[in-house]
PDB file of C-alpha atoms in Angstrom:
ATOM      1  CA  MET A   1       7.468 -13.562  18.489  1.00  0.00           C
ATOM      2  CA  SER A   2      10.621 -11.351  18.722  1.00  0.00           C
ATOM      3  CA  ARG A   3      11.439  -8.886  16.118  1.00  0.00           C
ATOM      4  CA  PRO A   4      14.689  -8.499  14.142  1.00  0.00           C
ATOM      5  CA  PRO A   5      16.659  -5.290  14.389  1.00  0.00           C
ATOM      6  CA  ALA A   6      15.011  -2.245  12.612  1.00  0.00           C
ATOM      7  CA  PRO A   7      17.997  -1.541  10.321  1.00  0.00           C
ATOM      8  CA  LEU A   8      17.554  -5.049   8.892  1.00  0.00           C
ATOM      9  CA  GLY A   9      13.967  -4.264   8.300  1.00  0.00           C
ATOM     10  CA  VAL A  10      14.802  -0.981   6.554  1.00  0.00           C
ATOM     11  CA  LEU A  11      17.266  -2.823   4.298  1.00  0.00           C
ATOM     12  CA  ALA A  12      14.875  -5.575   3.457  1.00  0.00           C
ATOM     13  CA  VAL A  13      12.113  -3.147   2.460  1.00  0.00           C
ATOM     14  CA  VAL A  14      14.463  -0.997   0.329  1.00  0.00           C
ATOM     15  CA  VAL A  15      15.927  -4.049  -1.515  1.00  0.00           C
ATOM     16  CA  GLY A  16      12.577  -5.528  -1.981  1.00  0.00           C
ATOM     17  CA  SER A  17      11.180  -2.303  -3.397  1.00  0.00           C
ATOM     18  CA  LEU A  18      14.037  -2.146  -5.838  1.00  0.00           C
ATOM     19  CA  LEU A  19      13.387  -5.667  -7.061  1.00  0.00           C
ATOM     20  CA  PHE A  20       9.728  -4.993  -7.478  1.00  0.00           C
ATOM     21  CA  ALA A  21      10.726  -1.895  -9.449  1.00  0.00           C
ATOM     22  CA  VAL A  22      12.874  -3.768 -11.958  1.00  0.00           C
ATOM     23  CA  ASN A  23      10.197  -6.415 -12.114  1.00  0.00           C
ATOM     24  CA  GLY A  24       7.707  -3.949 -13.628  1.00  0.00           C
ATOM     25  CA  THR A  25       9.918  -3.452 -16.675  1.00  0.00           C
ATOM     26  CA  VAL A  26      10.575  -7.223 -17.031  1.00  0.00           C
ATOM     27  CA  ALA A  27       6.861  -7.942 -16.764  1.00  0.00           C
ATOM     28  CA  LYS A  28       6.069  -5.261 -19.314  1.00  0.00           C
ATOM     29  CA  ILE A  29       8.577  -6.755 -21.806  1.00  0.00           C
ATOM     30  CA  ALA A  30       7.027 -10.178 -21.332  1.00  0.00           C
ATOM     31  CA  MET A  31       3.459  -8.898 -22.015  1.00  0.00           C
ATOM     32  CA  GLN A  32       4.611  -6.910 -24.971  1.00  0.00           C
ATOM     33  CA  ALA A  33       6.054 -10.177 -26.385  1.00  0.00           C
ATOM     34  CA  GLY A  34       2.590 -11.811 -26.185  1.00  0.00           C
ATOM     35  CA  LEU A  35       1.996 -13.134 -22.616  1.00  0.00           C
ATOM     36  CA  SER A  36      -1.332 -11.726 -21.380  1.00  0.00           C
ATOM     37  CA  PRO A  37      -1.643 -10.113 -17.885  1.00  0.00           C
ATOM     38  CA  THR A  38      -3.898 -12.909 -16.599  1.00  0.00           C
ATOM     39  CA  ARG A  39      -1.577 -15.684 -17.757  1.00  0.00           C
ATOM     40  CA  LEU A  40       1.489 -13.894 -16.423  1.00  0.00           C
ATOM     41  CA  VAL A  41      -0.097 -13.441 -13.034  1.00  0.00           C
ATOM     42  CA  GLU A  42      -1.181 -17.028 -13.038  1.00  0.00           C
ATOM     43  CA  ILE A  43       2.215 -18.503 -13.727  1.00  0.00           C
ATOM     44  CA  ARG A  44       3.853 -15.949 -11.424  1.00  0.00           C
ATOM     45  CA  SER A  45       1.560 -16.970  -8.486  1.00  0.00           C
ATOM     46  CA  LEU A  46       1.856 -20.754  -9.158  1.00  0.00           C
ATOM     47  CA  GLY A  47       5.682 -20.681  -9.488  1.00  0.00           C
ATOM     48  CA  SER A  48       5.982 -18.621  -6.451  1.00  0.00           C
ATOM     49  CA  ALA A  49       3.640 -20.860  -4.431  1.00  0.00           C
ATOM     50  CA  VAL A  50       5.581 -24.001  -5.440  1.00  0.00           C
ATOM     51  CA  VAL A  51       8.956 -22.459  -4.344  1.00  0.00           C
ATOM     52  CA  LEU A  52       7.694 -20.986  -1.113  1.00  0.00           C
ATOM     53  CA  VAL A  53       5.720 -24.028   0.056  1.00  0.00           C
ATOM     54  CA  ALA A  54       8.704 -26.320  -0.708  1.00  0.00           C
ATOM     55  CA  ALA A  55      10.966 -23.914   1.248  1.00  0.00           C
ATOM     56  CA  ALA A  56       8.575 -23.790   4.251  1.00  0.00           C
ATOM     57  CA  LEU A  57       8.251 -27.630   4.303  1.00  0.00           C
ATOM     58  CA  LEU A  58      12.023 -28.002   4.340  1.00  0.00           C
ATOM     59  CA  LEU A  59      12.856 -25.238   6.843  1.00  0.00           C
ATOM     60  CA  SER A  60       9.824 -25.137   9.167  1.00  0.00           C
ATOM     61  CA  ARG A  61       7.124 -27.604   8.431  1.00  0.00           C
ATOM     62  CA  GLY A  62       5.133 -26.744  11.589  1.00  0.00           C
ATOM     63  CA  SER A  63       4.922 -23.082  10.733  1.00  0.00           C
ATOM     64  CA  LEU A  64       2.460 -23.922   7.956  1.00  0.00           C
ATOM     65  CA  ARG A  65      -0.258 -24.913  10.489  1.00  0.00           C
ATOM     66  CA  LEU A  66      -3.121 -22.467  10.471  1.00  0.00           C
ATOM     67  CA  ARG A  67      -5.156 -21.704  13.621  1.00  0.00           C
ATOM     68  CA  GLY A  68      -8.858 -20.633  13.897  1.00  0.00           C
ATOM     69  CA  ARG A  69      -9.783 -17.696  11.773  1.00  0.00           C
ATOM     70  CA  GLU A  70      -6.245 -17.548  10.177  1.00  0.00           C
ATOM     71  CA  LEU A  71      -7.413 -19.623   7.312  1.00  0.00           C
ATOM     72  CA  ALA A  72     -10.153 -17.062   6.237  1.00  0.00           C
ATOM     73  CA  VAL A  73      -7.741 -14.101   6.735  1.00  0.00           C
ATOM     74  CA  MET A  74      -5.053 -15.805   4.776  1.00  0.00           C
ATOM     75  CA  ALA A  75      -7.416 -16.565   2.009  1.00  0.00           C
ATOM     76  CA  VAL A  76      -8.335 -12.942   1.735  1.00  0.00           C
ATOM     77  CA  LEU A  77      -4.710 -11.926   1.770  1.00  0.00           C
ATOM     78  CA  GLY A  78      -3.938 -14.317  -0.950  1.00  0.00           C
ATOM     79  CA  VAL A  79      -6.814 -13.390  -3.241  1.00  0.00           C
ATOM     80  CA  VAL A  80      -7.136  -9.679  -2.587  1.00  0.00           C
ATOM     81  CA  GLY A  81      -3.628  -8.728  -1.389  1.00  0.00           C
ATOM     82  CA  VAL A  82      -1.706 -10.863  -3.831  1.00  0.00           C
ATOM     83  CA  ALA A  83      -3.724 -12.291  -6.788  1.00  0.00           C
ATOM     84  CA  LEU A  84      -5.710  -9.104  -7.492  1.00  0.00           C
ATOM     85  CA  VAL A  85      -3.010  -6.591  -6.723  1.00  0.00           C
ATOM     86  CA  GLN A  86      -0.674  -8.374  -9.132  1.00  0.00           C
ATOM     87  CA  TRP A  87      -3.331  -8.580 -11.784  1.00  0.00           C
ATOM     88  CA  PHE A  88      -4.480  -4.936 -11.459  1.00  0.00           C
ATOM     89  CA  TYR A  89      -0.839  -3.897 -11.531  1.00  0.00           C
ATOM     90  CA  LEU A  90       0.040  -5.925 -14.752  1.00  0.00           C
ATOM     91  CA  VAL A  91      -3.155  -4.532 -16.444  1.00  0.00           C
ATOM     92  CA  ALA A  92      -2.189  -0.989 -15.466  1.00  0.00           C
ATOM     93  CA  ILE A  93       1.407  -1.153 -16.677  1.00  0.00           C
ATOM     94  CA  SER A  94       0.270  -2.792 -19.912  1.00  0.00           C
ATOM     95  CA  ARG A  95      -1.787   0.324 -20.624  1.00  0.00           C
ATOM     96  CA  LEU A  96       0.107   3.099 -18.829  1.00  0.00           C
ATOM     97  CA  PRO A  97       3.667   4.146 -18.196  1.00  0.00           C
ATOM     98  CA  VAL A  98       5.169   2.038 -15.382  1.00  0.00           C
ATOM     99  CA  GLY A  99       5.956   5.075 -13.275  1.00  0.00           C
ATOM    100  CA  LEU A 100       2.434   6.479 -13.501  1.00  0.00           C
ATOM    101  CA  ALA A 101       0.845   3.073 -12.574  1.00  0.00           C
ATOM    102  CA  LEU A 102       2.993   2.758  -9.522  1.00  0.00           C
ATOM    103  CA  LEU A 103       2.399   6.334  -8.453  1.00  0.00           C
ATOM    104  CA  ILE A 104      -1.316   5.595  -8.324  1.00  0.00           C
ATOM    105  CA  GLU A 105      -0.831   2.148  -6.738  1.00  0.00           C
ATOM    106  CA  TYR A 106       1.261   3.573  -3.961  1.00  0.00           C
ATOM    107  CA  THR A 107      -1.480   5.948  -2.750  1.00  0.00           C
ATOM    108  CA  ALA A 108      -2.318   2.819  -0.802  1.00  0.00           C
ATOM    109  CA  PRO A 109      -0.806   4.361   2.500  1.00  0.00           C
ATOM    110  CA  LEU A 110      -3.341   7.248   2.184  1.00  0.00           C
ATOM    111  CA  LEU A 111      -6.137   4.702   1.908  1.00  0.00           C
ATOM    112  CA  VAL A 112      -4.800   3.011   5.039  1.00  0.00           C
ATOM    113  CA  ALA A 113      -4.922   6.366   6.864  1.00  0.00           C
ATOM    114  CA  LEU A 114      -8.406   7.054   5.611  1.00  0.00           C
ATOM    115  CA  TRP A 115      -9.473   3.567   6.799  1.00  0.00           C
ATOM    116  CA  ALA A 116      -8.088   4.184  10.266  1.00  0.00           C
ATOM    117  CA  ARG A 117      -9.909   7.484  10.515  1.00  0.00           C
ATOM    118  CA  PHE A 118     -13.380   6.484   9.246  1.00  0.00           C
ATOM    119  CA  VAL A 119     -13.664   2.715   9.913  1.00  0.00           C
ATOM    120  CA  LEU A 120     -11.375   2.120  12.811  1.00  0.00           C
ATOM    121  CA  HIS A 121     -12.224   5.532  14.316  1.00  0.00           C
ATOM    122  CA  GLU A 122      -8.644   6.206  15.254  1.00  0.00           C
ATOM    123  CA  GLN A 123      -7.471   9.817  15.850  1.00  0.00           C
ATOM    124  CA  VAL A 124      -5.750  10.892  12.656  1.00  0.00           C
ATOM    125  CA  ARG A 125      -3.908  14.158  12.306  1.00  0.00           C
ATOM    126  CA  ALA A 126      -5.378  16.760  10.032  1.00  0.00           C
ATOM    127  CA  ARG A 127      -2.455  16.389   7.642  1.00  0.00           C
ATOM    128  CA  VAL A 128      -4.299  13.429   6.102  1.00  0.00           C
ATOM    129  CA  TRP A 129      -6.400  15.946   4.156  1.00  0.00           C
ATOM    130  CA  TRP A 130      -3.285  17.697   2.888  1.00  0.00           C
ATOM    131  CA  ALA A 131      -2.061  14.329   1.848  1.00  0.00           C
ATOM    132  CA  LEU A 132      -5.205  13.674  -0.029  1.00  0.00           C
ATOM    133  CA  ALA A 133      -5.040  17.019  -1.771  1.00  0.00           C
ATOM    134  CA  ALA A 134      -1.349  16.508  -2.573  1.00  0.00           C
ATOM    135  CA  CYS A 135      -1.874  13.007  -4.064  1.00  0.00           C
ATOM    136  CA  LEU A 136      -4.785  14.152  -6.268  1.00  0.00           C
ATOM    137  CA  GLY A 137      -3.104  17.331  -7.419  1.00  0.00           C
ATOM    138  CA  GLY A 138       0.187  15.556  -8.045  1.00  0.00           C
ATOM    139  CA  LEU A 139      -1.458  12.809 -10.048  1.00  0.00           C
ATOM    140  CA  ALA A 140      -3.240  15.458 -12.152  1.00  0.00           C
ATOM    141  CA  LEU A 141       0.085  16.963 -12.891  1.00  0.00           C
ATOM    142  CA  VAL A 142       1.579  13.545 -13.790  1.00  0.00           C
ATOM    143  CA  ALA A 143      -1.367  12.800 -16.040  1.00  0.00           C
ATOM    144  CA  GLN A 144      -1.170  16.383 -17.413  1.00  0.00           C
ATOM    145  CA  VAL A 145      -4.880  16.678 -17.169  1.00  0.00           C
ATOM    146  CA  GLY A 146      -6.288  19.426 -19.345  1.00  0.00           C
ATOM    147  CA  ASP A 147      -3.184  19.425 -21.513  1.00  0.00           C
ATOM    148  CA  GLY A 148      -4.842  17.396 -24.331  1.00  0.00           C
ATOM    149  CA  VAL A 149      -3.306  14.220 -23.117  1.00  0.00           C
ATOM    150  CA  VAL A 150      -5.670  11.199 -23.081  1.00  0.00           C
ATOM    151  CA  LEU A 151      -4.881   8.321 -20.759  1.00  0.00           C
ATOM    152  CA  ASP A 152      -6.264   4.787 -20.887  1.00  0.00           C
ATOM    153  CA  VAL A 153      -9.296   4.590 -18.715  1.00  0.00           C
ATOM    154  CA  LEU A 154      -8.988   0.862 -18.008  1.00  0.00           C
ATOM    155  CA  GLY A 155      -5.358   1.382 -17.090  1.00  0.00           C
ATOM    156  CA  LEU A 156      -6.236   4.086 -14.647  1.00  0.00           C
ATOM    157  CA  LEU A 157      -9.045   2.031 -13.071  1.00  0.00           C
ATOM    158  CA  ALA A 158      -6.632  -0.920 -12.782  1.00  0.00           C
ATOM    159  CA  ALA A 159      -4.007   1.186 -11.044  1.00  0.00           C
ATOM    160  CA  VAL A 160      -6.740   2.386  -8.557  1.00  0.00           C
ATOM    161  CA  GLY A 161      -7.783  -1.234  -8.024  1.00  0.00           C
ATOM    162  CA  ALA A 162      -4.083  -2.065  -7.286  1.00  0.00           C
ATOM    163  CA  ALA A 163      -4.000   0.700  -4.687  1.00  0.00           C
ATOM    164  CA  VAL A 164      -7.021  -0.673  -2.873  1.00  0.00           C
ATOM    165  CA  SER A 165      -5.697  -4.205  -3.031  1.00  0.00           C
ATOM    166  CA  LEU A 166      -2.311  -3.081  -1.735  1.00  0.00           C
ATOM    167  CA  ALA A 167      -3.872  -1.257   1.180  1.00  0.00           C
ATOM    168  CA  CYS A 168      -5.679  -4.554   2.138  1.00  0.00           C
ATOM    169  CA  TYR A 169      -2.310  -6.311   1.834  1.00  0.00           C
ATOM    170  CA  TYR A 170      -0.677  -3.845   4.247  1.00  0.00           C
ATOM    171  CA  LEU A 171      -3.427  -4.145   6.901  1.00  0.00           C
ATOM    172  CA  LEU A 172      -3.912  -7.992   6.770  1.00  0.00           C
ATOM    173  CA  GLY A 173      -0.173  -8.534   6.433  1.00  0.00           C
ATOM    174  CA  GLU A 174       0.440  -6.624   9.579  1.00  0.00           C
ATOM    175  CA  ARG A 175      -2.255  -8.577  11.399  1.00  0.00           C
ATOM    176  CA  LEU A 176      -0.967 -11.987  10.364  1.00  0.00           C
ATOM    177  CA  LEU A 177       2.754 -11.118  11.019  1.00  0.00           C
ATOM    178  CA  SER A 178       2.025 -10.338  14.596  1.00  0.00           C
ATOM    179  CA  LYS A 179       1.959 -14.066  15.165  1.00  0.00           C
ATOM    180  CA  ARG A 180       3.299 -15.708  12.077  1.00  0.00           C
ATOM    181  CA  ASP A 181       6.779 -15.838  10.255  1.00  0.00           C
ATOM    182  CA  PRO A 182       7.113 -14.207   6.791  1.00  0.00           C
ATOM    183  CA  LEU A 183       7.961 -17.466   5.004  1.00  0.00           C
ATOM    184  CA  SER A 184       4.770 -19.431   5.998  1.00  0.00           C
ATOM    185  CA  THR A 185       2.602 -16.280   5.558  1.00  0.00           C
ATOM    186  CA  HIS A 186       3.952 -15.725   2.011  1.00  0.00           C
ATOM    187  CA  ALA A 187       3.698 -19.433   1.161  1.00  0.00           C
ATOM    188  CA  TRP A 188       0.001 -19.599   2.162  1.00  0.00           C
ATOM    189  CA  SER A 189      -0.897 -16.292   0.564  1.00  0.00           C
ATOM    190  CA  MET A 190       0.772 -17.311  -2.800  1.00  0.00           C
ATOM    191  CA  GLY A 191      -0.916 -20.720  -2.513  1.00  0.00           C
ATOM    192  CA  PHE A 192      -4.377 -19.083  -2.281  1.00  0.00           C
ATOM    193  CA  ALA A 193      -3.486 -16.735  -5.157  1.00  0.00           C
ATOM    194  CA  ALA A 194      -2.387 -19.560  -7.303  1.00  0.00           C
ATOM    195  CA  LEU A 195      -5.561 -21.501  -6.546  1.00  0.00           C
ATOM    196  CA  PHE A 196      -7.618 -18.520  -7.377  1.00  0.00           C
ATOM    197  CA  TRP A 197      -6.194 -18.201 -10.888  1.00  0.00           C
ATOM    198  CA  ILE A 198      -6.093 -21.909 -11.539  1.00  0.00           C
ATOM    199  CA  VAL A 199      -9.808 -22.128 -10.966  1.00  0.00           C
ATOM    200  CA  LEU A 200     -10.374 -19.264 -13.317  1.00  0.00           C
ATOM    201  CA  GLN A 201      -7.888 -20.416 -15.964  1.00  0.00           C
ATOM    202  CA  PRO A 202      -7.235 -24.204 -15.773  1.00  0.00           C
ATOM    203  CA  LEU A 203      -3.630 -25.046 -16.373  1.00  0.00           C
ATOM    204  CA  TRP A 204      -4.338 -27.256 -19.396  1.00  0.00           C
ATOM    205  CA  THR A 205      -5.429 -24.132 -21.296  1.00  0.00           C
ATOM    206  CA  PHE A 206      -2.111 -22.365 -20.701  1.00  0.00           C
ATOM    207  CA  PRO A 207      -0.299 -21.447 -23.871  1.00  0.00           C
ATOM    208  CA  VAL A 208       2.882 -23.470 -23.031  1.00  0.00           C
ATOM    209  CA  GLY A 209       4.344 -22.761 -26.467  1.00  0.00           C
ATOM    210  CA  THR A 210       4.864 -19.083 -25.691  1.00  0.00           C
ATOM    211  CA  LEU A 211       7.399 -19.894 -22.991  1.00  0.00           C
ATOM    212  CA  GLY A 212       9.978 -21.147 -25.574  1.00  0.00           C
ATOM    213  CA  GLU A 213       9.662 -18.135 -27.857  1.00  0.00           C
ATOM    214  CA  ALA A 214      12.561 -15.703 -28.044  1.00  0.00           C
ATOM    215  CA  VAL A 215      11.938 -12.226 -26.683  1.00  0.00           C
ATOM    216  CA  ALA A 216      13.812  -9.265 -28.218  1.00  0.00           C
ATOM    217  CA  LEU A 217      14.880  -6.930 -25.402  1.00  0.00           C
ATOM    218  CA  PRO A 218      14.657  -3.115 -25.945  1.00  0.00           C
ATOM    219  CA  GLY A 219      16.857  -0.185 -25.077  1.00  0.00           C
ATOM    220  CA  PRO A 220      20.407  -0.793 -23.921  1.00  0.00           C
ATOM    221  CA  LEU A 221      19.723  -4.606 -23.926  1.00  0.00           C
ATOM    222  CA  ALA A 222      18.835  -4.606 -27.597  1.00  0.00           C
ATOM    223  CA  GLY A 223      20.349  -7.590 -29.483  1.00  0.00           C
ATOM    224  CA  ALA A 224      19.680 -10.057 -26.666  1.00  0.00           C
ATOM    225  CA  GLU A 225      16.881 -12.520 -27.164  1.00  0.00           C
ATOM    226  CA  PRO A 226      16.319 -14.644 -24.084  1.00  0.00           C
ATOM    227  CA  PRO A 227      13.518 -17.222 -24.145  1.00  0.00           C
ATOM    228  CA  MET A 228      10.196 -16.174 -22.579  1.00  0.00           C
ATOM    229  CA  TRP A 229      10.662 -18.766 -19.747  1.00  0.00           C
ATOM    230  CA  LEU A 230      13.823 -16.938 -18.529  1.00  0.00           C
ATOM    231  CA  LEU A 231      11.883 -13.708 -18.091  1.00  0.00           C
ATOM    232  CA  VAL A 232       9.147 -15.699 -16.278  1.00  0.00           C
ATOM    233  CA  ALA A 233      11.762 -17.264 -14.053  1.00  0.00           C
ATOM    234  CA  TRP A 234      13.035 -13.810 -13.254  1.00  0.00           C
ATOM    235  CA  ILE A 235       9.537 -12.565 -12.458  1.00  0.00           C
ATOM    236  CA  VAL A 236       8.892 -15.490 -10.070  1.00  0.00           C
ATOM    237  CA  LEU A 237      12.167 -15.728  -8.178  1.00  0.00           C
ATOM    238  CA  LEU A 238      13.487 -12.079  -8.177  1.00  0.00           C
ATOM    239  CA  GLY A 239      10.335 -10.215  -8.922  1.00  0.00           C
ATOM    240  CA  THR A 240       7.902 -12.069  -6.604  1.00  0.00           C
ATOM    241  CA  VAL A 241       9.314 -14.618  -4.119  1.00  0.00           C
ATOM    242  CA  THR A 242      12.337 -12.589  -2.890  1.00  0.00           C
ATOM    243  CA  PRO A 243      10.846  -9.093  -2.701  1.00  0.00           C
ATOM    244  CA  TYR A 244       7.614 -10.281  -1.090  1.00  0.00           C
ATOM    245  CA  LEU A 245       9.507 -12.116   1.613  1.00  0.00           C
ATOM    246  CA  LEU A 246      11.700  -9.092   2.185  1.00  0.00           C
ATOM    247  CA  PHE A 247       8.649  -6.783   2.334  1.00  0.00           C
ATOM    248  CA  LEU A 248       6.831  -9.036   4.837  1.00  0.00           C
ATOM    249  CA  TRP A 249      10.058  -9.179   6.876  1.00  0.00           C
ATOM    250  CA  GLY A 250      10.037  -5.482   6.796  1.00  0.00           C
ATOM    251  CA  ILE A 251       6.354  -5.083   7.754  1.00  0.00           C
ATOM    252  CA  ARG A 252       6.972  -7.509  10.750  1.00  0.00           C
ATOM    253  CA  THR A 253       9.960  -5.419  11.838  1.00  0.00           C
ATOM    254  CA  LEU A 254       8.818  -1.846  11.187  1.00  0.00           C
ATOM    255  CA  GLY A 255       4.949  -2.055  11.001  1.00  0.00           C
ATOM    256  CA  ALA A 256       2.846  -1.481   7.961  1.00  0.00           C
ATOM    257  CA  ALA A 257       3.092   2.389   8.020  1.00  0.00           C
ATOM    258  CA  ARG A 258       6.895   2.653   8.021  1.00  0.00           C
ATOM    259  CA  ALA A 259       7.311  -0.194   5.599  1.00  0.00           C
ATOM    260  CA  GLY A 260       4.892   1.560   3.199  1.00  0.00           C
ATOM    261  CA  LEU A 261       6.809   4.783   3.598  1.00  0.00           C
ATOM    262  CA  LEU A 262      10.089   3.107   2.605  1.00  0.00           C
ATOM    263  CA  GLY A 263       8.351   1.270  -0.220  1.00  0.00           C
ATOM    264  CA  MET A 264       7.936   4.625  -1.996  1.00  0.00           C
ATOM    265  CA  THR A 265      11.424   3.981  -3.416  1.00  0.00           C
ATOM    266  CA  GLU A 266       9.594   1.543  -5.725  1.00  0.00           C
ATOM    267  CA  PRO A 267       7.832   4.066  -8.070  1.00  0.00           C
ATOM    268  CA  VAL A 268      10.896   6.249  -8.294  1.00  0.00           C
ATOM    269  CA  ALA A 269      13.163   3.271  -9.148  1.00  0.00           C
ATOM    270  CA  ALA A 270      10.601   1.830 -11.483  1.00  0.00           C
ATOM    271  CA  SER A 271      10.314   5.100 -13.372  1.00  0.00           C
ATOM    272  CA  ALA A 272      14.064   5.171 -13.799  1.00  0.00           C
ATOM    273  CA  ALA A 273      14.203   1.496 -14.988  1.00  0.00           C
ATOM    274  CA  ALA A 274      11.353   2.024 -17.383  1.00  0.00           C
ATOM    275  CA  TRP A 275      13.143   5.225 -18.767  1.00  0.00           C
ATOM    276  CA  LEU A 276      16.432   3.368 -19.228  1.00  0.00           C
ATOM    277  CA  VAL A 277      14.981   0.194 -20.829  1.00  0.00           C
ATOM    278  CA  LEU A 278      11.653   1.078 -22.281  1.00  0.00           C
ATOM    279  CA  GLY A 279      12.197   4.746 -23.047  1.00  0.00           C
ATOM    280  CA  GLU A 280       9.183   5.930 -20.882  1.00  0.00           C
ATOM    281  CA  ALA A 281      10.491   9.374 -20.224  1.00  0.00           C
ATOM    282  CA  MET A 282       8.526  11.793 -18.017  1.00  0.00           C
ATOM    283  CA  THR A 283       8.190  15.524 -18.700  1.00  0.00           C
ATOM    284  CA  ALA A 284       9.405  18.159 -16.158  1.00  0.00           C
ATOM    285  CA  VAL A 285       5.751  18.779 -15.149  1.00  0.00           C
ATOM    286  CA  GLN A 286       5.208  15.117 -14.647  1.00  0.00           C
ATOM    287  CA  LEU A 287       8.383  14.861 -12.459  1.00  0.00           C
ATOM    288  CA  VAL A 288       7.129  17.663 -10.294  1.00  0.00           C
ATOM    289  CA  GLY A 289       3.748  15.891 -10.046  1.00  0.00           C
ATOM    290  CA  GLY A 290       5.489  12.672  -8.960  1.00  0.00           C
ATOM    291  CA  ALA A 291       7.370  14.533  -6.292  1.00  0.00           C
ATOM    292  CA  VAL A 292       4.123  16.056  -5.060  1.00  0.00           C
ATOM    293  CA  VAL A 293       2.458  12.601  -4.921  1.00  0.00           C
ATOM    294  CA  LEU A 294       5.364  11.164  -2.945  1.00  0.00           C
ATOM    295  CA  GLY A 295       5.140  14.202  -0.510  1.00  0.00           C
ATOM    296  CA  GLY A 296       1.498  13.440  -0.024  1.00  0.00           C
ATOM    297  CA  ILE A 297       2.247   9.781   0.698  1.00  0.00           C
ATOM    298  CA  VAL A 298       4.729  10.856   3.311  1.00  0.00           C
ATOM    299  CA  LEU A 299       2.019  13.049   4.973  1.00  0.00           C
ATOM    300  CA  ALA A 300      -0.352  10.038   4.875  1.00  0.00           C
ATOM    301  CA  GLU A 301       2.206   7.763   6.443  1.00  0.00           C
ATOM    302  CA  THR A 302       2.652  10.229   9.435  1.00  0.00           C
ATOM    303  CA  ALA A 303      -1.035  10.996   9.816  1.00  0.00           C
ATOM    304  CA  ARG A 304      -1.625   8.263  12.354  1.00  0.00           C
ATOM    305  CA  PRO A 305      -0.345   9.432  15.789  1.00  0.00           C
ATOM    306  CA  ARG A 306       2.450   7.484  17.577  1.00  0.00           C
ATOM    307  CA  GLY A 307       0.765   7.100  20.872  1.00  0.00           C
ATOM    308  CA  PRO A 308       1.140   4.183  23.338  1.00  0.00           C
ATOM    309  CA  GLU A 309      -1.732   2.374  21.627  1.00  0.00           C
ATOM    310  CA  ALA A 310      -0.046   2.528  18.210  1.00  0.00           C
ATOM    311  CA  ASP A 311       3.277   1.488  19.674  1.00  0.00           C
ATOM    312  CA  ALA A 312       1.664  -1.605  21.298  1.00  0.00           C
ATOM    313  CA  ARG A 313       0.115  -2.612  18.052  1.00  0.00           C
ATOM    314  CA  GLU A 314       3.405  -2.338  16.144  1.00  0.00           C
ATOM    315  CA  ASP A 315       5.105  -4.434  18.894  1.00  0.00           C
ATOM    316  CA  GLY A 316       2.892  -7.313  18.038  1.00  0.00           C
ATOM    317  CA  THR A 317      -0.662  -6.994  19.235  1.00  0.00           C
ATOM    318  CA  VAL A 318      -3.376  -7.803  16.707  1.00  0.00           C
ATOM    319  CA  LEU A 319      -5.242  -5.044  14.954  1.00  0.00           C
ATOM    320  CA  PRO A 320      -9.002  -4.496  15.918  1.00  0.00           C
ATOM    321  CA  GLU A 321     -11.146  -7.418  14.847  1.00  0.00           C
ATOM    322  CA  HIS A 322     -13.258  -5.381  12.343  1.00  0.00           C
ATOM    323  CA  VAL A 323     -10.129  -4.917  10.186  1.00  0.00           C
ATOM    324  CA  VAL A 324     -10.677  -8.471   8.942  1.00  0.00           C
ATOM    325  CA  PRO A 325     -13.497  -9.037   6.467  1.00  0.00           C
TER     326      PRO A 325
END
């Protein structure tokens, strides 16, 4: 399968990251208005699955066919890389500032580099240890550990869970996109994510009445009171379907490592959006810590050498078999 030009992949990842960033603030407003994280991720997954499967059936029905072990890999991508990463993220931002939650989640590239070193036994540059030290030290500054500030433990654990799930998403997404198109991949993964949540929370128990309630918007949007269903529609269409497709397109074009590097625009933009709308300002020390974390992620992204073997994998060959659970 031929790849689109790299500049288009860069644009896709950056735009997708910005949409994800704004979505964090929209989702937090919806949860503060009474929609629980589990119900929000359920309707987000189901709505996205309906839109994507319909689009795939209209545009390329044959692309939905799964071959051999693709079904198992796609199920893992949907449950771990989509359903759980969304749920962990929503729990994290409901208990932590959006920027902090995303900084922790976006240590996923570091986890990918460590996986390559200790599981895939790839040669990884020594800078990965500097990356680890930078990420941990930067997060300590962001959290202002030792400064009398107490952070929510469940929120921190959820953010770490989101990082692990996102690392799985990068690895499995790269594997699948070596042979599949982004639309069918996203449709199947969202379908499995929706099925996972529907089994856990049957649709007939969904609090439908909350969708019609007016939501008072904060900050510069104060005075506007859109219905909850409008926020949910934004989360589904502009916060999930569009950015996931753009990000998958970017992974297919650039590879997981470079796509993850560009995806670092999300925590920066998310912090800005949360500051403007929710008033979640960061201190000077926290801003320095955030910059250190981003620097650590850059080191992690460049820790895997760019030899012929890596270039071949990014040109479309499948990752080693033991990547897949």
